[in-house]
Every structure is written in C-alpha cells, then in structure tokens.
C-alpha cells in the first residue's frame, strides 16, 4: 500500500461513506484513549545477557510511514520537541519502554502543507521541496530525514569506504565492522550538515509531537514467567488537528499593487 506525503493513503471505495473506517487500509485510528492501538512487547529471559544489558528495556520510535526508524540516543526519553528543529538529525522521537510497566504515548500530528502557488518560487527561496523536485536514490518519498540519511550514507561511503549497519546498503560496499571503521562512521555523523547535500524540509510534511505517561503493571508475587514484558499504547491527543499552512509573505508594495 503506497503512502503519499501529499495525499496520504488511498481513501475508501467511491460511494462508500466509510462511517466506521472498515474499508480503509490500513484502518484509521480515532482520537482519545479508546481510539488507539495497544501492544504487548516481550523478550525471553534466556535471550537477555544481563552482564551486557543490565536493564533490558524496549525502544519505541515514532516516525511517519515513509521514513526508516532511527534511534537517536541523544533524544531518547527527553521532553517532546517544541519545534521541528529541536530534534537533531533524525526528526523523530524515540522512547524507552521499560519492562513491567505500561507506557502510553500520546501523539499530536504536526502537519505542514504549502500553497501550490509557492511552486513559482525556487526551493532556496521558500526553503522546502515539493514532491518531485528532489529525487532520492534509496527512498521513493522525499522527506528531510530521508535526505539526511541518504546523504550521511554517501558521505560515510566516500570517507570511510563502508556504511554503518543502520544505513541503506550499497551493493559491493562492506558494513563498517572494525573499530577503526566504526570510529570513522561515527565521526561523519558528528560533522554532518544539511548543506552537505542540499537537504531542505518537504513543503508538505508530517511529523509527530509526543509525550508519554507510565504506570506499573501489577503482577502476582509468585509470578515466575520466563520472560519480561511491557505494554505500549499509542493514542492521538485529539479527534482532529489543524495543519500549519506555508504561504508567501507579501510586501506592502505588492499588496497595494494587487488592490
């Protein structure tokens, strides 16, 4: 099922009012605590090396469907972003989901749409790309995060002659596995700038501002189950949302000239 940054997923069949979201794919979620999704995440105790991972928690990444999840330890478990530029590199938010706890992640969409009239301006002037204006090699859908990841992959390949394990793989190029190669790839990430590959935000984009709440899972005292588990709930904060609209700023002379 193809997702488009401008239109989203395909709608219901023609003539179907779709009052209960039963004919959409994927199923649409409603707002509020009862309208989201719940999952139980588990890991067997025999698969956990406590000498290496003293606290075997789970990680949840909130991202739009066109992007690869990127776990950024610098932003994990921090407060929600106040603007799109508050999260370095990934543009996504990751959370630790502790075992033996119930974690509820409350999401608020940050939807940015641009007036089509802005296409008459250059990408540099409007500081964004419309669909089709910048093609990527590894990704079908352009987003700022996808552009950053592709740029970082190419820079790592050029400077280190390898790619990190989490990056798109290039045929014939090895994964950075030695200490020297890993150090090299980590240094590239620290030096990365959006100007290296002319990465700009998408004129139409979707991200999520999130916050989480946690509570303990009540277990029996004699519970000796051979695995650890946690509960994750994902819900939207409201039944609807208002997008941000990007418009051209008109000078006073232009306004008087059009009057």
Short mmCIF file of C-alpha atoms in Angstrom, two decimals:
data_model
loop_
_atom_site.label_atom_id
_atom_site.label_comp_id
_atom_site.label_asym_id
_atom_site.label_seq_id
_atom_site.Cartn_x
_atom_site.Cartn_y
_atom_site.Cartn_z
CA UNK A 1 0.00 0.00 0.00
CA UNK A 2 1.67 3.22 -1.19
CA UNK A 3 1.61 6.27 1.07
CA UNK A 4 1.97 9.73 -0.42
CA UNK A 5 3.17 12.72 1.58
CA UNK A 6 0.65 14.98 -0.18
CA UNK A 7 -2.45 12.75 -0.17
CA UNK A 8 -1.72 10.10 2.49
CA UNK A 9 -3.18 6.63 1.97
CA UNK A 10 -5.84 5.98 -0.68
CA UNK A 11 -9.36 6.70 0.55
CA UNK A 12 -12.37 4.34 0.72
CA UNK A 13 -14.01 2.98 -2.44
CA UNK A 14 -16.17 5.51 -4.36
CA UNK A 15 -19.67 5.80 -2.94
CA UNK A 16 -18.68 4.40 0.46
CA UNK A 17 -19.27 6.90 3.24
CA UNK A 18 -16.95 4.79 5.44
CA UNK A 19 -18.51 5.86 8.70
CA UNK A 20 -16.78 3.09 10.66
CA UNK A 21 -13.40 3.05 8.83
CA UNK A 22 -13.98 -0.62 8.00
CA UNK A 23 -13.00 -0.40 4.31
CA UNK A 24 -9.78 1.59 4.64
CA UNK A 25 -6.35 0.04 4.57
CA UNK A 26 -4.71 0.50 6.95
CA UNK A 27 -7.53 1.02 9.45
CA UNK A 28 -7.87 4.63 10.60
CA UNK A 29 -7.46 5.43 14.29
CA UNK A 30 -9.74 7.76 16.22
CA UNK A 31 -8.60 10.18 18.91
CA UNK A 32 -8.64 9.62 22.65
CA UNK A 33 -7.55 6.76 24.90
CA UNK A 34 -10.06 4.34 23.38
CA UNK A 35 -9.16 5.04 19.74
CA UNK A 36 -5.55 3.96 19.54
CA UNK A 37 -3.64 0.69 19.48
CA UNK A 38 -2.18 -1.45 22.26
CA UNK A 39 0.65 -3.99 22.02
CA UNK A 40 2.40 -6.29 24.48
CA UNK A 41 6.16 -6.47 23.89
CA UNK A 42 8.07 -9.43 25.31
CA UNK A 43 11.56 -10.89 25.47
CA UNK A 44 12.56 -14.30 26.84
CA UNK A 45 14.89 -14.17 29.86
CA UNK A 46 17.19 -16.74 28.29
CA UNK A 47 17.83 -14.32 25.42
CA UNK A 48 18.98 -11.46 27.70
CA UNK A 49 22.65 -11.08 28.65
CA UNK A 50 22.35 -9.10 31.89
CA UNK A 51 26.12 -8.58 32.04
CA UNK A 52 25.87 -6.59 28.79
CA UNK A 53 22.37 -5.11 29.17
CA UNK A 54 21.60 -4.62 32.88
CA UNK A 55 18.24 -3.01 32.09
CA UNK A 56 16.72 -4.81 29.08
CA UNK A 57 14.10 -2.26 28.13
CA UNK A 58 12.40 -1.82 24.78
CA UNK A 59 12.68 1.13 22.39
CA UNK A 60 9.80 2.79 20.58
CA UNK A 61 10.36 5.19 17.67
CA UNK A 62 7.56 7.49 16.44
CA UNK A 63 8.00 8.38 12.77
CA UNK A 64 5.98 8.85 9.62
CA UNK A 65 5.46 5.80 7.44
CA UNK A 66 7.79 6.94 4.64
CA UNK A 67 10.85 7.06 6.91
CA UNK A 68 13.09 4.42 8.44
CA UNK A 69 13.02 4.40 12.25
CA UNK A 70 16.16 5.98 13.62
CA UNK A 71 17.06 5.51 17.30
CA UNK A 72 18.94 8.61 18.41
CA UNK A 73 20.30 8.13 21.93
CA UNK A 74 20.75 11.89 22.27
CA UNK A 75 16.99 12.49 22.19
CA UNK A 76 15.70 9.26 23.73
CA UNK A 77 13.44 9.72 26.73
CA UNK A 78 13.70 13.50 26.58
CA UNK A 79 10.88 16.02 26.58
CA UNK A 80 8.78 16.44 23.41
CA UNK A 81 10.10 18.79 20.78
CA UNK A 82 8.80 22.33 20.76
CA UNK A 83 9.60 22.82 17.07
CA UNK A 84 10.68 20.70 14.11
CA UNK A 85 14.29 21.80 14.55
CA UNK A 86 14.57 20.70 18.18
CA UNK A 87 15.45 17.09 17.28
CA UNK A 88 18.89 16.71 15.69
CA UNK A 89 19.46 14.50 12.65
CA UNK A 90 16.54 12.11 12.91
CA UNK A 91 13.46 14.35 13.02
CA UNK A 92 11.91 11.52 15.02
CA UNK A 93 11.33 10.81 18.70
CA UNK A 94 12.32 7.63 20.50
CA UNK A 95 11.24 6.40 23.91
CA UNK A 96 12.45 3.78 26.32
CA UNK A 97 9.64 1.36 27.15
CA UNK A 98 10.61 -0.27 30.47
CA UNK A 99 9.59 -3.84 31.15
CA UNK A 100 6.97 -4.38 33.86
CA UNK A 101 5.42 -1.02 33.01
CA UNK A 102 2.57 0.22 30.87
CA UNK A 103 3.65 3.09 28.62
CA UNK A 104 1.11 5.32 26.90
CA UNK A 105 2.45 7.56 24.11
CA UNK A 106 0.16 10.47 23.25
CA UNK A 107 0.76 11.78 19.75
CA UNK A 108 -0.12 15.09 18.13
CA UNK A 109 0.40 15.33 14.34
CA UNK A 110 2.48 18.23 13.07
CA UNK A 111 1.23 18.59 9.52
CA UNK A 112 2.70 21.26 7.25
CA UNK A 113 1.09 21.98 3.90
CA UNK A 114 2.14 24.59 1.37
CA UNK A 115 0.13 26.70 -1.02
CA UNK A 116 0.74 25.33 -4.56
CA UNK A 117 1.36 28.91 -5.69
CA UNK A 118 4.74 28.65 -3.94
CA UNK A 119 5.96 26.39 -6.75
CA UNK A 120 6.74 29.57 -8.69
CA UNK A 121 9.49 30.32 -6.14
CA UNK A 122 12.79 28.48 -6.12
CA UNK A 123 13.33 25.81 -3.40
CA UNK A 124 16.04 28.00 -1.88
CA UNK A 125 13.66 30.96 -1.63
CA UNK A 126 10.84 29.01 0.02
CA UNK A 127 13.25 26.73 1.91
CA UNK A 128 11.47 23.48 1.01
CA UNK A 129 10.93 20.92 -1.76
CA UNK A 130 7.63 19.95 -3.34
CA UNK A 131 7.10 16.34 -4.40
CA UNK A 132 9.21 15.53 -7.46
CA UNK A 133 11.64 18.44 -7.10
CA UNK A 134 14.42 16.40 -5.47
CA UNK A 135 14.75 12.69 -6.16
CA UNK A 136 16.48 10.29 -3.77
CA UNK A 137 18.28 7.09 -4.71
CA UNK A 138 17.35 4.95 -1.71
CA UNK A 139 13.85 6.29 -0.98
CA UNK A 140 10.70 6.70 -3.05
CA UNK A 141 9.30 9.53 -0.90
CA UNK A 142 11.32 12.66 -0.21
CA UNK A 143 11.46 13.82 3.40
CA UNK A 144 14.11 15.79 5.23
CA UNK A 145 15.01 12.71 7.31
CA UNK A 146 15.32 10.50 4.21
CA UNK A 147 17.55 13.09 2.53
CA UNK A 148 19.72 13.33 5.64
CA UNK A 149 20.09 9.56 5.92
CA UNK A 150 20.95 9.17 2.23
CA UNK A 151 23.46 12.00 2.43
CA UNK A 152 25.04 10.52 5.57
CA UNK A 153 25.25 7.12 3.86
CA UNK A 154 27.05 8.55 0.83
CA UNK A 155 29.44 10.60 2.97
CA UNK A 156 30.26 7.57 5.12
CA UNK A 157 30.96 5.52 1.99
CA UNK A 158 33.19 8.21 0.50
CA UNK A 159 35.15 8.95 3.68
CA UNK A 160 35.26 5.52 5.35
CA UNK A 161 34.83 3.13 2.41
CA UNK A 162 31.97 1.40 4.25
CA UNK A 163 28.44 2.09 5.50
CA UNK A 164 27.02 1.87 9.02
CA UNK A 165 24.77 -1.09 9.76
CA UNK A 166 21.67 1.12 10.10
CA UNK A 167 22.22 2.89 6.77
CA UNK A 168 20.91 1.77 3.36
CA UNK A 169 23.29 -0.83 1.99
CA UNK A 170 25.17 -0.25 -1.27
CA UNK A 171 25.98 -3.25 -3.43
CA UNK A 172 29.64 -4.18 -3.12
CA UNK A 173 30.24 -1.92 -0.08
CA UNK A 174 31.03 -3.50 3.28
CA UNK A 175 29.39 -2.65 6.58
CA UNK A 176 31.64 -0.74 9.00
CA UNK A 177 32.58 -3.51 11.42
CA UNK A 178 36.11 -2.81 12.68
CA UNK A 179 36.82 -0.37 15.49
CA UNK A 180 38.61 1.96 13.09
CA UNK A 181 35.72 1.91 10.60
CA UNK A 182 33.09 2.43 13.30
CA UNK A 183 35.03 5.38 14.70
CA UNK A 184 35.21 6.84 11.21
CA UNK A 185 31.46 6.46 10.58
CA UNK A 186 30.62 7.98 13.97
CA UNK A 187 32.82 10.99 13.20
CA UNK A 188 30.96 11.58 9.93
CA UNK A 189 27.65 11.82 11.80
CA UNK A 190 29.14 14.42 14.15
CA UNK A 191 30.30 16.57 11.22
CA UNK A 192 27.15 16.26 9.11
CA UNK A 193 25.36 19.42 7.95
CA UNK A 194 22.20 19.74 5.83
CA UNK A 195 24.11 21.95 3.42
CA UNK A 196 26.39 18.99 2.53
CA UNK A 197 23.66 17.56 0.30
CA UNK A 198 21.29 20.49 -0.05
CA UNK A 199 18.68 18.85 2.17
CA UNK A 200 15.63 21.01 2.84
CA UNK A 201 12.32 20.23 4.57
CA UNK A 202 9.47 18.95 2.45
CA UNK A 203 6.93 21.62 1.55
CA UNK A 204 4.28 19.13 2.67
CA UNK A 205 5.41 17.12 5.67
CA UNK A 206 4.16 15.06 8.60
CA UNK A 207 5.81 14.56 11.96
CA UNK A 208 4.58 13.91 15.47
CA UNK A 209 4.93 15.74 18.74
CA UNK A 210 4.66 13.20 21.54
CA UNK A 211 4.61 12.81 25.29
CA UNK A 212 4.40 9.68 27.39
CA UNK A 213 2.99 8.52 30.71
CA UNK A 214 3.87 5.32 32.53
CA UNK A 215 2.36 3.14 35.23
CA UNK A 216 3.38 -0.11 36.87
CA UNK A 217 1.98 -3.45 35.75
CA UNK A 218 0.55 -5.32 38.73
CA UNK A 219 1.96 -8.85 38.80
CA UNK A 220 1.39 -11.72 41.21
CA UNK A 221 4.09 -12.24 43.83
CA UNK A 222 4.52 -15.83 42.71
CA UNK A 223 4.72 -14.86 39.04
CA UNK A 224 7.86 -16.61 37.72
CA UNK A 225 7.17 -16.31 34.00
CA UNK A 226 10.35 -16.91 31.94
CA UNK A 227 10.12 -13.62 30.05
CA UNK A 228 9.96 -9.86 30.52
CA UNK A 229 7.14 -7.87 29.05
CA UNK A 230 5.79 -4.36 28.80
CA UNK A 231 2.60 -2.79 27.48
CA UNK A 232 2.60 0.00 24.90
CA UNK A 233 -0.41 2.14 23.99
CA UNK A 234 -0.36 4.64 21.12
CA UNK A 235 -3.14 7.23 21.04
CA UNK A 236 -3.83 10.57 19.39
CA UNK A 237 -4.32 13.52 21.70
CA UNK A 238 -7.36 14.94 19.85
CA UNK A 239 -10.09 13.87 17.47
CA UNK A 240 -8.77 16.28 14.84
CA UNK A 241 -5.91 18.70 14.27
CA UNK A 242 -5.17 21.92 12.45
CA UNK A 243 -2.26 21.89 9.98
CA UNK A 244 0.29 24.63 9.55
CA UNK A 245 -0.04 26.35 6.17
CA UNK A 246 3.01 27.78 4.44
CA UNK A 247 2.18 30.92 2.45
CA UNK A 248 4.23 33.55 0.66
CA UNK A 249 4.80 36.75 2.55
CA UNK A 250 3.54 39.73 0.57
CA UNK A 251 5.21 43.11 0.92
CA UNK A 252 3.15 46.28 1.35
CA UNK A 253 4.02 47.37 -2.21
CA UNK A 254 2.84 44.04 -3.64
CA UNK A 255 -0.34 44.29 -1.60
CA UNK A 256 -1.09 47.80 -2.90
CA UNK A 257 -0.26 46.70 -6.45
CA UNK A 258 -2.84 43.88 -6.30
CA UNK A 259 -5.55 46.02 -4.70
#
